[in-house]
PDB file of C-alpha atoms in Angstrom:
ATOM      1  CA  MET A   1      22.285 -41.915 -15.408  1.00 36.00           C
ATOM      2  CA  GLY A   2      19.953 -40.911 -12.562  1.00 40.00           C
ATOM      3  CA  LEU A   3      16.238 -40.841 -13.283  1.00 40.00           C
ATOM      4  CA  LEU A   4      14.277 -37.584 -13.513  1.00 43.00           C
ATOM      5  CA  PRO A   5      10.480 -37.327 -13.188  1.00 43.00           C
ATOM      6  CA  ALA A   6       8.301 -38.022 -16.214  1.00 39.00           C
ATOM      7  CA  SER A   7       7.760 -35.020 -18.519  1.00 48.00           C
ATOM      8  CA  SER A   8      11.091 -33.673 -17.312  1.00 75.00           C
ATOM      9  CA  PHE A   9      13.378 -30.997 -18.734  1.00 80.00           C
ATOM     10  CA  GLN A  10      15.030 -33.522 -21.071  1.00 82.00           C
ATOM     11  CA  ASP A  11      11.730 -34.458 -22.685  1.00 83.00           C
ATOM     12  CA  TYR A  12      11.073 -30.917 -23.873  1.00 85.00           C
ATOM     13  CA  PHE A  13      14.598 -30.115 -25.087  1.00 88.00           C
ATOM     14  CA  ALA A  14      15.353 -33.460 -26.742  1.00 86.00           C
ATOM     15  CA  THR A  15      14.648 -32.052 -30.240  1.00 87.00           C
ATOM     16  CA  LEU A  16      17.067 -29.138 -29.862  1.00 89.00           C
ATOM     17  CA  THR A  17      19.820 -29.299 -32.491  1.00 90.00           C
ATOM     18  CA  ASP A  18      23.355 -29.563 -31.122  1.00 90.00           C
ATOM     19  CA  PRO A  19      25.306 -26.826 -32.978  1.00 88.00           C
ATOM     20  CA  ARG A  20      28.714 -28.456 -32.489  1.00 85.00           C
ATOM     21  CA  CYS A  21      30.778 -30.537 -34.823  1.00 74.00           C
ATOM     22  CA  PRO A  22      30.828 -34.107 -33.392  1.00 67.00           C
ATOM     23  CA  ASP A  23      34.645 -34.102 -33.380  1.00 63.00           C
ATOM     24  CA  ALA A  24      35.015 -30.716 -31.678  1.00 60.00           C
ATOM     25  CA  PRO A  25      36.717 -30.720 -28.252  1.00 55.00           C
ATOM     26  CA  ASN A  26      33.673 -29.297 -26.447  1.00 51.00           C
ATOM     27  CA  SER A  27      31.503 -32.177 -27.683  1.00 73.00           C
ATOM     28  CA  ARG A  28      33.020 -34.136 -24.796  1.00 84.00           C
ATOM     29  CA  HIS A  29      30.117 -32.654 -22.814  1.00 89.00           C
ATOM     30  CA  GLN A  30      26.526 -33.576 -23.603  1.00 89.00           C
ATOM     31  CA  LEU A  31      24.228 -30.785 -24.760  1.00 91.00           C
ATOM     32  CA  MET A  32      21.553 -31.696 -22.202  1.00 91.00           C
ATOM     33  CA  ASP A  33      24.074 -31.493 -19.362  1.00 92.00           C
ATOM     34  CA  ILE A  34      25.170 -28.033 -20.497  1.00 93.00           C
ATOM     35  CA  LEU A  35      21.583 -26.802 -20.826  1.00 93.00           C
ATOM     36  CA  LEU A  36      20.333 -28.055 -17.484  1.00 92.00           C
ATOM     37  CA  ILE A  37      23.297 -26.715 -15.510  1.00 94.00           C
ATOM     38  CA  ALA A  38      22.970 -23.330 -17.226  1.00 93.00           C
ATOM     39  CA  VAL A  39      19.220 -23.066 -16.558  1.00 89.00           C
ATOM     40  CA  CYS A  40      19.625 -23.996 -12.893  1.00 91.00           C
ATOM     41  CA  ALA A  41      22.497 -21.525 -12.516  1.00 91.00           C
ATOM     42  CA  VAL A  42      20.585 -18.617 -14.058  1.00 86.00           C
ATOM     43  CA  ILE A  43      17.508 -19.351 -11.937  1.00 81.00           C
ATOM     44  CA  CYS A  44      19.781 -19.130  -8.898  1.00 83.00           C
ATOM     45  CA  GLY A  45      21.257 -15.784  -9.935  1.00 81.00           C
ATOM     46  CA  ALA A  46      24.194 -16.533 -12.243  1.00 86.00           C
ATOM     47  CA  GLU A  47      24.924 -13.517 -14.427  1.00 84.00           C
ATOM     48  CA  GLY A  48      27.830 -14.721 -16.591  1.00 88.00           C
ATOM     49  CA  TRP A  49      29.632 -17.739 -17.985  1.00 92.00           C
ATOM     50  CA  GLU A  50      32.057 -17.920 -15.060  1.00 93.00           C
ATOM     51  CA  ASP A  51      29.100 -17.809 -12.653  1.00 93.00           C
ATOM     52  CA  ILE A  52      27.499 -20.761 -14.434  1.00 94.00           C
ATOM     53  CA  GLU A  53      30.686 -22.816 -14.191  1.00 94.00           C
ATOM     54  CA  GLU A  54      31.112 -21.880 -10.533  1.00 95.00           C
ATOM     55  CA  TYR A  55      27.516 -22.881  -9.771  1.00 94.00           C
ATOM     56  CA  GLY A  56      27.925 -26.205 -11.550  1.00 94.00           C
ATOM     57  CA  THR A  57      31.137 -26.954  -9.688  1.00 94.00           C
ATOM     58  CA  ALA A  58      29.584 -26.067  -6.339  1.00 94.00           C
ATOM     59  CA  HIS A  59      26.692 -28.471  -6.994  1.00 94.00           C
ATOM     60  CA  ALA A  60      28.655 -31.135  -8.881  1.00 93.00           C
ATOM     61  CA  LYS A  61      27.597 -33.926  -6.548  1.00 92.00           C
ATOM     62  CA  TRP A  62      23.903 -33.193  -7.046  1.00 91.00           C
ATOM     63  CA  PHE A  63      24.269 -32.869 -10.829  1.00 91.00           C
ATOM     64  CA  ALA A  64      26.198 -36.174 -10.931  1.00 90.00           C
ATOM     65  CA  ASP A  65      23.089 -37.917  -9.562  1.00 88.00           C
ATOM     66  CA  ILE A  66      20.824 -36.724 -12.399  1.00 86.00           C
ATOM     67  CA  LEU A  67      23.170 -36.173 -15.375  1.00 88.00           C
ATOM     68  CA  ASP A  68      25.787 -38.246 -17.191  1.00 86.00           C
ATOM     69  CA  LEU A  69      28.648 -35.706 -16.943  1.00 90.00           C
ATOM     70  CA  PRO A  70      31.203 -38.007 -18.677  1.00 89.00           C
ATOM     71  CA  HIS A  71      33.927 -35.369 -18.224  1.00 89.00           C
ATOM     72  CA  GLY A  72      32.667 -33.506 -15.185  1.00 92.00           C
ATOM     73  CA  ILE A  73      31.281 -29.962 -15.094  1.00 93.00           C
ATOM     74  CA  PRO A  74      31.910 -28.024 -18.352  1.00 92.00           C
ATOM     75  CA  GLY A  75      34.128 -24.949 -18.258  1.00 93.00           C
ATOM     76  CA  HIS A  76      32.831 -21.422 -18.791  1.00 93.00           C
ATOM     77  CA  ASP A  77      34.200 -21.302 -22.349  1.00 92.00           C
ATOM     78  CA  THR A  78      32.189 -24.401 -23.216  1.00 91.00           C
ATOM     79  CA  PHE A  79      28.997 -22.846 -21.870  1.00 93.00           C
ATOM     80  CA  ARG A  80      29.685 -19.696 -23.887  1.00 91.00           C
ATOM     81  CA  ARG A  81      30.513 -21.438 -27.167  1.00 90.00           C
ATOM     82  CA  VAL A  82      27.618 -23.893 -27.088  1.00 91.00           C
ATOM     83  CA  LEU A  83      24.814 -21.690 -25.780  1.00 91.00           C
ATOM     84  CA  SER A  84      25.676 -18.751 -28.047  1.00 90.00           C
ATOM     85  CA  ARG A  85      25.396 -20.996 -31.139  1.00 90.00           C
ATOM     86  CA  LEU A  86      21.984 -22.529 -30.399  1.00 91.00           C
ATOM     87  CA  ASP A  87      19.186 -21.795 -32.867  1.00 89.00           C
ATOM     88  CA  PRO A  88      17.061 -19.118 -31.112  1.00 84.00           C
ATOM     89  CA  GLU A  89      13.775 -20.236 -32.701  1.00 84.00           C
ATOM     90  CA  GLU A  90      14.360 -23.888 -31.789  1.00 87.00           C
ATOM     91  CA  LEU A  91      15.301 -22.934 -28.250  1.00 86.00           C
ATOM     92  CA  THR A  92      12.197 -20.750 -27.914  1.00 82.00           C
ATOM     93  CA  ARG A  93       9.889 -23.562 -29.024  1.00 83.00           C
ATOM     94  CA  CYS A  94      11.457 -25.998 -26.551  1.00 86.00           C
ATOM     95  CA  PHE A  95      11.390 -23.449 -23.743  1.00 80.00           C
ATOM     96  CA  ILE A  96       7.724 -22.602 -24.316  1.00 78.00           C
ATOM     97  CA  ALA A  97       6.716 -26.270 -24.397  1.00 80.00           C
ATOM     98  CA  TRP A  98       8.546 -26.816 -21.093  1.00 80.00           C
ATOM     99  CA  THR A  99       7.138 -23.760 -19.301  1.00 71.00           C
ATOM    100  CA  GLU A 100       3.613 -24.525 -20.508  1.00 70.00           C
ATOM    101  CA  ALA A 101       3.900 -27.973 -18.927  1.00 72.00           C
ATOM    102  CA  LEU A 102       5.085 -26.389 -15.669  1.00 65.00           C
ATOM    103  CA  SER A 103       2.224 -23.900 -15.797  1.00 59.00           C
ATOM    104  CA  GLU A 104      -0.340 -26.655 -16.334  1.00 60.00           C
ATOM    105  CA  ALA A 105       1.100 -28.631 -13.438  1.00 49.00           C
ATOM    106  CA  SER A 106       0.813 -25.665 -11.089  1.00 41.00           C
ATOM    107  CA  GLY A 107      -2.636 -24.608 -12.247  1.00 45.00           C
ATOM    108  CA  GLY A 108      -1.999 -21.021 -13.383  1.00 45.00           C
ATOM    109  CA  ASP A 109      -4.919 -19.543 -15.326  1.00 80.00           C
ATOM    110  CA  ILE A 110      -4.231 -15.798 -15.607  1.00 85.00           C
ATOM    111  CA  VAL A 111      -1.663 -14.923 -18.278  1.00 88.00           C
ATOM    112  CA  ALA A 112      -0.448 -11.318 -18.270  1.00 88.00           C
ATOM    113  CA  ILE A 113       1.058  -9.917 -21.468  1.00 90.00           C
ATOM    114  CA  ASP A 114       3.326  -6.876 -21.359  1.00 83.00           C
ATOM    115  CA  GLY A 115       6.337  -5.387 -23.075  1.00 74.00           C
ATOM    116  CA  LYS A 116       9.645  -4.130 -21.710  1.00 69.00           C
ATOM    117  CA  THR A 117      12.656  -2.419 -23.204  1.00 63.00           C
ATOM    118  CA  LEU A 118      15.851  -4.148 -22.047  1.00 59.00           C
ATOM    119  CA  ARG A 119      18.294  -1.866 -20.295  1.00 55.00           C
ATOM    120  CA  HIS A 120      21.707  -1.312 -21.912  1.00 53.00           C
ATOM    121  CA  SER A 121      20.694  -3.291 -25.019  1.00 47.00           C
ATOM    122  CA  PHE A 122      21.277  -0.372 -27.395  1.00 47.00           C
ATOM    123  CA  ASP A 123      24.549   0.311 -29.188  1.00 51.00           C
ATOM    124  CA  ARG A 124      25.185   3.912 -30.233  1.00 55.00           C
ATOM    125  CA  ALA A 125      28.297   2.955 -32.202  1.00 57.00           C
ATOM    126  CA  THR A 126      26.388   0.697 -34.583  1.00 54.00           C
ATOM    127  CA  GLY A 127      23.066   2.530 -34.390  1.00 54.00           C
ATOM    128  CA  GLN A 128      21.357  -0.482 -32.845  1.00 54.00           C
ATOM    129  CA  ALA A 129      18.156   0.453 -31.065  1.00 52.00           C
ATOM    130  CA  ALA A 130      17.317  -0.948 -27.653  1.00 57.00           C
ATOM    131  CA  ILE A 131      15.698  -4.393 -27.689  1.00 62.00           C
ATOM    132  CA  HIS A 132      12.018  -4.477 -26.761  1.00 66.00           C
ATOM    133  CA  MET A 133      10.553  -7.791 -25.599  1.00 78.00           C
ATOM    134  CA  VAL A 134       6.943  -8.889 -25.110  1.00 84.00           C
ATOM    135  CA  SER A 135       6.495 -11.464 -22.340  1.00 82.00           C
ATOM    136  CA  ALA A 136       3.707 -13.807 -21.268  1.00 82.00           C
ATOM    137  CA  TRP A 137       3.599 -14.218 -17.487  1.00 79.00           C
ATOM    138  CA  ALA A 138       1.650 -16.957 -15.664  1.00 77.00           C
ATOM    139  CA  SER A 139       0.514 -15.061 -12.593  1.00 75.00           C
ATOM    140  CA  ALA A 140      -0.464 -17.982 -10.363  1.00 67.00           C
ATOM    141  CA  ASN A 141       2.913 -19.722 -10.555  1.00 67.00           C
ATOM    142  CA  ARG A 142       5.134 -16.683 -11.299  1.00 68.00           C
ATOM    143  CA  LEU A 143       6.509 -18.172 -14.489  1.00 73.00           C
ATOM    144  CA  VAL A 144       7.450 -16.717 -17.887  1.00 73.00           C
ATOM    145  CA  LEU A 145       5.591 -18.788 -20.485  1.00 76.00           C
ATOM    146  CA  GLY A 146       7.258 -17.182 -23.480  1.00 74.00           C
ATOM    147  CA  GLN A 147       8.920 -14.064 -24.859  1.00 75.00           C
ATOM    148  CA  LEU A 148       9.165 -12.488 -28.299  1.00 80.00           C
ATOM    149  CA  LYS A 149      11.391  -9.698 -29.527  1.00 78.00           C
ATOM    150  CA  VAL A 150       9.546  -6.790 -31.137  1.00 76.00           C
ATOM    151  CA  GLU A 151      10.914  -6.267 -34.627  1.00 66.00           C
ATOM    152  CA  GLU A 152      12.472  -2.924 -35.499  1.00 59.00           C
ATOM    153  CA  LYS A 153      10.004  -0.427 -37.021  1.00 49.00           C
ATOM    154  CA  SER A 154       7.210  -2.426 -35.412  1.00 56.00           C
ATOM    155  CA  ASN A 155       5.487  -2.400 -32.025  1.00 75.00           C
ATOM    156  CA  GLU A 156       3.774  -4.556 -29.430  1.00 78.00           C
ATOM    157  CA  ILE A 157       0.516  -4.603 -31.412  1.00 87.00           C
ATOM    158  CA  THR A 158       2.079  -6.841 -34.065  1.00 87.00           C
ATOM    159  CA  ALA A 159       4.237  -8.864 -31.667  1.00 87.00           C
ATOM    160  CA  ILE A 160       1.487  -9.835 -29.194  1.00 90.00           C
ATOM    161  CA  PRO A 161      -0.575 -11.958 -31.653  1.00 91.00           C
ATOM    162  CA  LYS A 162       2.581 -13.804 -32.728  1.00 89.00           C
ATOM    163  CA  LEU A 163       3.464 -14.573 -29.114  1.00 88.00           C
ATOM    164  CA  LEU A 164      -0.085 -15.707 -28.324  1.00 90.00           C
ATOM    165  CA  THR A 165      -0.146 -18.168 -31.218  1.00 88.00           C
ATOM    166  CA  MET A 166       3.050 -19.753 -29.876  1.00 83.00           C
ATOM    167  CA  LEU A 167       1.353 -20.551 -26.551  1.00 84.00           C
ATOM    168  CA  ASP A 168      -1.314 -22.985 -25.423  1.00 81.00           C
ATOM    169  CA  ILE A 169      -3.634 -20.578 -23.588  1.00 85.00           C
ATOM    170  CA  ALA A 170      -6.885 -22.544 -23.820  1.00 86.00           C
ATOM    171  CA  GLY A 171      -8.954 -21.923 -20.699  1.00 87.00           C
ATOM    172  CA  ALA A 172      -6.779 -19.043 -19.492  1.00 89.00           C
ATOM    173  CA  ILE A 173      -7.644 -15.390 -18.909  1.00 92.00           C
ATOM    174  CA  VAL A 174      -5.270 -13.152 -20.886  1.00 94.00           C
ATOM    175  CA  THR A 175      -4.750  -9.655 -19.474  1.00 94.00           C
ATOM    176  CA  ILE A 176      -3.147  -6.850 -21.500  1.00 93.00           C
ATOM    177  CA  ASP A 177      -2.730  -3.124 -20.962  1.00 90.00           C
ATOM    178  CA  ALA A 178      -4.138  -0.434 -23.267  1.00 90.00           C
ATOM    179  CA  MET A 179      -1.499  -0.933 -25.983  1.00 88.00           C
ATOM    180  CA  GLY A 180      -2.856  -4.444 -26.584  1.00 91.00           C
ATOM    181  CA  CYS A 181      -6.517  -3.443 -26.484  1.00 95.00           C
ATOM    182  CA  GLN A 182      -7.027  -4.260 -30.164  1.00 95.00           C
ATOM    183  CA  LYS A 183      -9.794  -6.090 -32.012  1.00 96.00           C
ATOM    184  CA  GLU A 184      -7.348  -8.418 -33.774  1.00 95.00           C
ATOM    185  CA  ILE A 185      -5.693  -9.365 -30.487  1.00 96.00           C
ATOM    186  CA  ALA A 186      -9.085 -10.100 -28.898  1.00 97.00           C
ATOM    187  CA  LYS A 187      -9.874 -12.279 -31.914  1.00 96.00           C
ATOM    188  CA  VAL A 188      -6.612 -14.250 -31.608  1.00 95.00           C
ATOM    189  CA  ILE A 189      -7.220 -14.862 -27.901  1.00 95.00           C
ATOM    190  CA  THR A 190     -10.757 -16.150 -28.354  1.00 96.00           C
ATOM    191  CA  GLU A 191      -9.775 -18.299 -31.335  1.00 95.00           C
ATOM    192  CA  GLN A 192      -7.437 -20.096 -28.936  1.00 91.00           C
ATOM    193  CA  GLU A 193     -10.335 -20.729 -26.542  1.00 91.00           C
ATOM    194  CA  ALA A 194      -9.142 -18.239 -23.940  1.00 92.00           C
ATOM    195  CA  ASP A 195     -10.780 -15.184 -22.375  1.00 94.00           C
ATOM    196  CA  TYR A 196      -9.442 -11.637 -22.277  1.00 96.00           C
ATOM    197  CA  VAL A 197      -9.447  -8.626 -19.975  1.00 97.00           C
ATOM    198  CA  LEU A 198      -8.170  -5.612 -21.941  1.00 97.00           C
ATOM    199  CA  ALA A 199      -7.501  -2.174 -20.454  1.00 96.00           C
ATOM    200  CA  LEU A 200      -9.456   0.501 -22.341  1.00 97.00           C
ATOM    201  CA  LYS A 201      -8.010   4.000 -22.685  1.00 95.00           C
ATOM    202  CA  GLU A 202      -8.159   6.974 -25.028  1.00 94.00           C
ATOM    203  CA  ASN A 203      -6.485   5.074 -27.876  1.00 91.00           C
ATOM    204  CA  HIS A 204     -10.101   4.072 -28.666  1.00 95.00           C
ATOM    205  CA  PRO A 205     -11.595   7.551 -28.153  1.00 95.00           C
ATOM    206  CA  THR A 206     -15.210   6.891 -29.146  1.00 95.00           C
ATOM    207  CA  LEU A 207     -15.569   3.616 -27.243  1.00 96.00           C
ATOM    208  CA  TYR A 208     -13.668   5.022 -24.252  1.00 97.00           C
ATOM    209  CA  GLU A 209     -16.019   8.008 -24.086  1.00 96.00           C
ATOM    210  CA  ASP A 210     -19.078   5.741 -24.395  1.00 96.00           C
ATOM    211  CA  VAL A 211     -17.868   3.419 -21.604  1.00 97.00           C
ATOM    212  CA  THR A 212     -16.912   6.251 -19.232  1.00 97.00           C
ATOM    213  CA  GLN A 213     -20.265   7.924 -19.817  1.00 96.00           C
ATOM    214  CA  PHE A 214     -22.057   4.606 -19.263  1.00 96.00           C
ATOM    215  CA  PHE A 215     -20.413   4.096 -15.860  1.00 97.00           C
ATOM    216  CA  ASP A 216     -20.798   7.761 -14.849  1.00 96.00           C
ATOM    217  CA  GLU A 217     -24.540   7.539 -15.429  1.00 95.00           C
ATOM    218  CA  ALA A 218     -24.763   4.094 -13.812  1.00 95.00           C
ATOM    219  CA  LYS A 219     -23.009   5.305 -10.642  1.00 94.00           C
ATOM    220  CA  ALA A 220     -25.179   8.408 -10.508  1.00 94.00           C
ATOM    221  CA  THR A 221     -28.291   6.181 -10.379  1.00 94.00           C
ATOM    222  CA  ALA A 222     -26.685   3.506  -8.165  1.00 93.00           C
ATOM    223  CA  PHE A 223     -26.856   1.118 -11.139  1.00 94.00           C
ATOM    224  CA  ALA A 224     -30.646   1.225 -11.145  1.00 91.00           C
ATOM    225  CA  GLU A 225     -32.059  -1.300 -13.617  1.00 89.00           C
ATOM    226  CA  ILE A 226     -28.536  -2.351 -14.653  1.00 94.00           C
ATOM    227  CA  THR A 227     -27.607  -5.933 -13.823  1.00 95.00           C
ATOM    228  CA  HIS A 228     -24.062  -5.909 -12.484  1.00 95.00           C
ATOM    229  CA  GLU A 229     -21.685  -7.311  -9.884  1.00 95.00           C
ATOM    230  CA  TYR A 230     -19.649  -5.334  -7.375  1.00 96.00           C
ATOM    231  CA  HIS A 231     -16.554  -6.338  -5.411  1.00 95.00           C
ATOM    232  CA  GLU A 232     -14.388  -4.384  -2.999  1.00 94.00           C
ATOM    233  CA  THR A 233     -10.995  -4.994  -1.419  1.00 92.00           C
ATOM    234  CA  VAL A 234      -9.090  -3.019   1.218  1.00 91.00           C
ATOM    235  CA  ASP A 235      -5.418  -3.399   2.044  1.00 86.00           C
ATOM    236  CA  GLY A 236      -2.546  -1.288   3.232  1.00 78.00           C
ATOM    237  CA  ASP A 237       0.710  -1.007   5.142  1.00 75.00           C
ATOM    238  CA  GLN A 238       3.020   1.621   6.606  1.00 74.00           C
ATOM    239  CA  GLY A 239       0.277   4.218   6.843  1.00 78.00           C
ATOM    240  CA  ARG A 240      -1.143   3.564   3.383  1.00 86.00           C
ATOM    241  CA  ILE A 241      -4.734   2.396   2.895  1.00 91.00           C
ATOM    242  CA  GLU A 242      -5.865   1.344  -0.585  1.00 91.00           C
ATOM    243  CA  THR A 243      -9.478   0.592  -1.382  1.00 94.00           C
ATOM    244  CA  ARG A 244     -10.287  -0.956  -4.762  1.00 94.00           C
ATOM    245  CA  ARG A 245     -13.865  -1.049  -6.017  1.00 96.00           C
ATOM    246  CA  TYR A 246     -14.806  -3.198  -8.982  1.00 97.00           C
ATOM    247  CA  TRP A 247     -17.964  -2.987 -11.101  1.00 97.00           C
ATOM    248  CA  ILE A 248     -18.700  -5.276 -14.046  1.00 97.00           C
ATOM    249  CA  THR A 249     -21.824  -5.593 -16.188  1.00 97.00           C
ATOM    250  CA  SER A 250     -22.977  -7.494 -19.253  1.00 96.00           C
ATOM    251  CA  ASP A 251     -25.857  -5.063 -19.951  1.00 95.00           C
ATOM    252  CA  ILE A 252     -23.934  -3.419 -22.776  1.00 95.00           C
ATOM    253  CA  GLU A 253     -26.225  -3.688 -25.802  1.00 93.00           C
ATOM    254  CA  SER A 254     -26.604   0.094 -25.861  1.00 90.00           C
ATOM    255  CA  LEU A 255     -22.878   0.543 -26.522  1.00 92.00           C
ATOM    256  CA  GLY A 256     -22.993  -1.231 -29.881  1.00 89.00           C
ATOM    257  CA  ALA A 257     -19.476  -2.612 -29.412  1.00 91.00           C
ATOM    258  CA  LYS A 258     -20.238  -6.328 -29.245  1.00 92.00           C
ATOM    259  CA  PRO A 259     -20.319  -7.004 -33.024  1.00 92.00           C
ATOM    260  CA  SER A 260     -16.808  -5.611 -33.579  1.00 94.00           C
ATOM    261  CA  TRP A 261     -15.037  -7.166 -30.568  1.00 97.00           C
ATOM    262  CA  ALA A 262     -14.655 -10.950 -30.527  1.00 96.00           C
ATOM    263  CA  LYS A 263     -16.934 -12.532 -27.893  1.00 96.00           C
ATOM    264  CA  LEU A 264     -17.167  -9.314 -25.892  1.00 97.00           C
ATOM    265  CA  GLN A 265     -19.454 -10.011 -22.928  1.00 96.00           C
ATOM    266  CA  SER A 266     -18.858  -7.334 -20.346  1.00 97.00           C
ATOM    267  CA  ILE A 267     -17.281  -4.009 -19.500  1.00 97.00           C
ATOM    268  CA  GLY A 268     -15.684  -3.268 -16.145  1.00 97.00           C
ATOM    269  CA  MET A 269     -14.609  -0.299 -14.064  1.00 97.00           C
ATOM    270  CA  VAL A 270     -12.043  -0.195 -11.263  1.00 97.00           C
ATOM    271  CA  GLU A 271     -11.809   2.693  -8.844  1.00 96.00           C
ATOM    272  CA  SER A 272      -8.660   2.722  -6.721  1.00 94.00           C
ATOM    273  CA  CYS A 273      -8.587   5.044  -3.711  1.00 94.00           C
ATOM    274  CA  ARG A 274      -5.186   5.471  -2.054  1.00 92.00           C
ATOM    275  CA  GLU A 275      -5.002   7.237   1.312  1.00 91.00           C
ATOM    276  CA  VAL A 276      -1.666   8.296   2.813  1.00 88.00           C
ATOM    277  CA  GLY A 277      -2.247  10.502   5.828  1.00 84.00           C
ATOM    278  CA  GLU A 278      -4.534  13.297   4.694  1.00 86.00           C
ATOM    279  CA  LYS A 279      -3.656  12.852   1.039  1.00 91.00           C
ATOM    280  CA  VAL A 280      -6.211  10.957  -1.073  1.00 92.00           C
ATOM    281  CA  GLN A 281      -5.649   9.848  -4.688  1.00 94.00           C
ATOM    282  CA  ILE A 282      -8.372   8.288  -6.821  1.00 94.00           C
ATOM    283  CA  GLU A 283      -7.703   6.512 -10.120  1.00 95.00           C
ATOM    284  CA  THR A 284     -10.375   5.067 -12.382  1.00 96.00           C
ATOM    285  CA  ARG A 285      -9.719   2.451 -15.071  1.00 96.00           C
ATOM    286  CA  TYR A 286     -11.959   0.746 -17.610  1.00 98.00           C
ATOM    287  CA  PHE A 287     -11.842  -2.697 -19.234  1.00 97.00           C
ATOM    288  CA  LEU A 288     -13.317  -4.777 -22.033  1.00 97.00           C
ATOM    289  CA  THR A 289     -13.666  -8.481 -21.313  1.00 97.00           C
ATOM    290  CA  SER A 290     -15.019 -11.711 -22.729  1.00 96.00           C
ATOM    291  CA  LEU A 291     -15.808 -12.837 -19.174  1.00 95.00           C
ATOM    292  CA  PRO A 292     -19.343 -12.892 -17.799  1.00 94.00           C
ATOM    293  CA  ALA A 293     -20.216 -10.360 -15.098  1.00 94.00           C
ATOM    294  CA  GLN A 294     -18.465 -11.965 -12.124  1.00 93.00           C
ATOM    295  CA  GLY A 295     -17.028  -9.425  -9.712  1.00 93.00           C
ATOM    296  CA  VAL A 296     -14.458 -11.554  -7.891  1.00 92.00           C
ATOM    297  CA  ARG A 297     -13.084 -13.172 -11.043  1.00 92.00           C
ATOM    298  CA  PHE A 298     -12.808  -9.788 -12.752  1.00 95.00           C
ATOM    299  CA  SER A 299     -10.989  -8.293  -9.752  1.00 93.00           C
ATOM    300  CA  GLN A 300      -8.512 -11.179  -9.658  1.00 90.00           C
ATOM    301  CA  ALA A 301      -7.664 -10.783 -13.339  1.00 92.00           C
ATOM    302  CA  VAL A 302      -7.135  -7.027 -13.038  1.00 92.00           C
ATOM    303  CA  ARG A 303      -5.090  -7.248  -9.857  1.00 88.00           C
ATOM    304  CA  GLN A 304      -2.904 -10.176 -10.899  1.00 84.00           C
ATOM    305  CA  HIS A 305      -1.943  -8.460 -14.158  1.00 80.00           C
ATOM    306  CA  TRP A 306       0.438  -6.268 -12.147  1.00 75.00           C
ATOM    307  CA  GLY A 307       2.437  -9.349 -11.210  1.00 64.00           C
ATOM    308  CA  ILE A 308       4.298  -9.008 -14.504  1.00 64.00           C
ATOM    309  CA  GLU A 309       5.499  -5.568 -13.394  1.00 65.00           C
ATOM    310  CA  ASN A 310       6.241  -6.386  -9.770  1.00 59.00           C
ATOM    311  CA  ALA A 311       7.656  -9.899 -10.134  1.00 53.00           C
ATOM    312  CA  LEU A 312       9.085 -10.062 -13.670  1.00 56.00           C
ATOM    313  CA  HIS A 313      10.101  -6.562 -14.761  1.00 50.00           C
ATOM    314  CA  TRP A 314      11.408  -5.689 -11.286  1.00 49.00           C
ATOM    315  CA  VAL A 315      13.550  -8.836 -11.271  1.00 53.00           C
ATOM    316  CA  LEU A 316      14.892  -8.060 -14.746  1.00 55.00           C
ATOM    317  CA  ASP A 317      15.813  -4.530 -13.651  1.00 56.00           C
ATOM    318  CA  VAL A 318      17.174  -5.205 -10.176  1.00 49.00           C
ATOM    319  CA  SER A 319      18.498  -8.781 -10.261  1.00 48.00           C
ATOM    320  CA  PHE A 320      19.605  -8.983 -13.882  1.00 50.00           C
ATOM    321  CA  HIS A 321      20.434  -5.276 -14.328  1.00 55.00           C
TER     322      HIS A 321
END
């Protein structure tokens, strides 16, 4: 068998239980061969069992150099039977261990958490609701670290802590939208030695009002006597100009929020000004964070959070329908 690099795919999936009876006809093909071909095929756009077989056949020579393939490329029925019978929890643990190793190797340190309802996953005939998944996205290397299905009659607030505890996020910055701006979630993140940047909206009405008032007064006085950092970016194309202004401060003792939010250090404000011709739109957002008041780092965390929408959710919608 050809050699793969150390800490390769096989290392992380070696503990996965083969669901087949040893004497079954499809056991002629090794589980690792089936898995690796399927993963490569899906990454390259395969959308069905026949596509996976076709991809494997088209790249049979390359696969023969790295896999045993005692009976050649498996057929589409073999892929279907084997992969559909794998233990989902076992597969998830192996997948997360593998993607975490890839993330570490490529140096990603901003992990965006967001949920998405999967299109066409409902079934009116059986009354099955649409499946809602929460994903962890490594922004720097554009990689899904892990996913967790939201249980029926539940929501993202309960699913996010479970997903976080499955991941090794030590040293990362975890970004979450307003749904995940919860004290328990902040606690889970910091217990795993990570930092957080949480979007603050009206779902915390008192704190939201206090933070908006704080920044309104600070801007009115040009942040006089308030230690803070400021960062600004400008970009645009096709007649659009977008200016983003970031303020972050750790002078927040007057808010009284620090005791109830795990390791809360700073609050931040982002003002986005979009100009298209004579039309100007301004949007203001607020954040709670365990980060110190560092303008550039704060801006990177806020901006890269949208990678999960643009790179992951868009791909799921457009490429995977």
